[in-house]
Amino acid sequence: MISNERPSPLGNRSSGAPKPAANEETLKSDKIQIERKTFLFALKENPRGRFLRITEDVGGRRDTIIIPAPGLEDFKKLLEEMVQASTEIPPKAAE
């Protein structure tokens, strides 16, 4: 190990080994295409509870966020506020 390298607290995930299979059940799923991005929404449940997984796919590159079900109402409220602001705040003029 080089002196400035530190072991990851998550272990060595860069080995390309797949993550262990989680015991998840998909309760509902849907997707939406916005410009060149596809967003996949999956409401899932595992032994720890329910959660919403949102995956953004852009040309095969994927990024995912997971929102635990108890936080969905707060997430929805904040998203609604952002949508409202996007229509009320005028765009800045190009310089």
Short mmCIF file of C-alpha atoms in Angstrom, two decimals, residues 1-8:
data_model
loop_
_atom_site.label_atom_id
_atom_site.label_comp_id
_atom_site.label_asym_id
_atom_site.label_seq_id
_atom_site.Cartn_x
_atom_site.Cartn_y
_atom_site.Cartn_z
CA MET A 1 0.00 0.00 0.00
CA ILE A 2 1.30 3.43 -0.90
CA SER A 3 1.59 5.65 2.16
CA ASN A 4 -1.24 8.00 1.13
CA GLU A 5 -3.67 5.17 0.28
CA ARG A 6 -6.27 4.35 2.86
CA PRO A 7 -8.49 1.30 2.98
CA SER A 8 -12.11 2.02 2.15
#
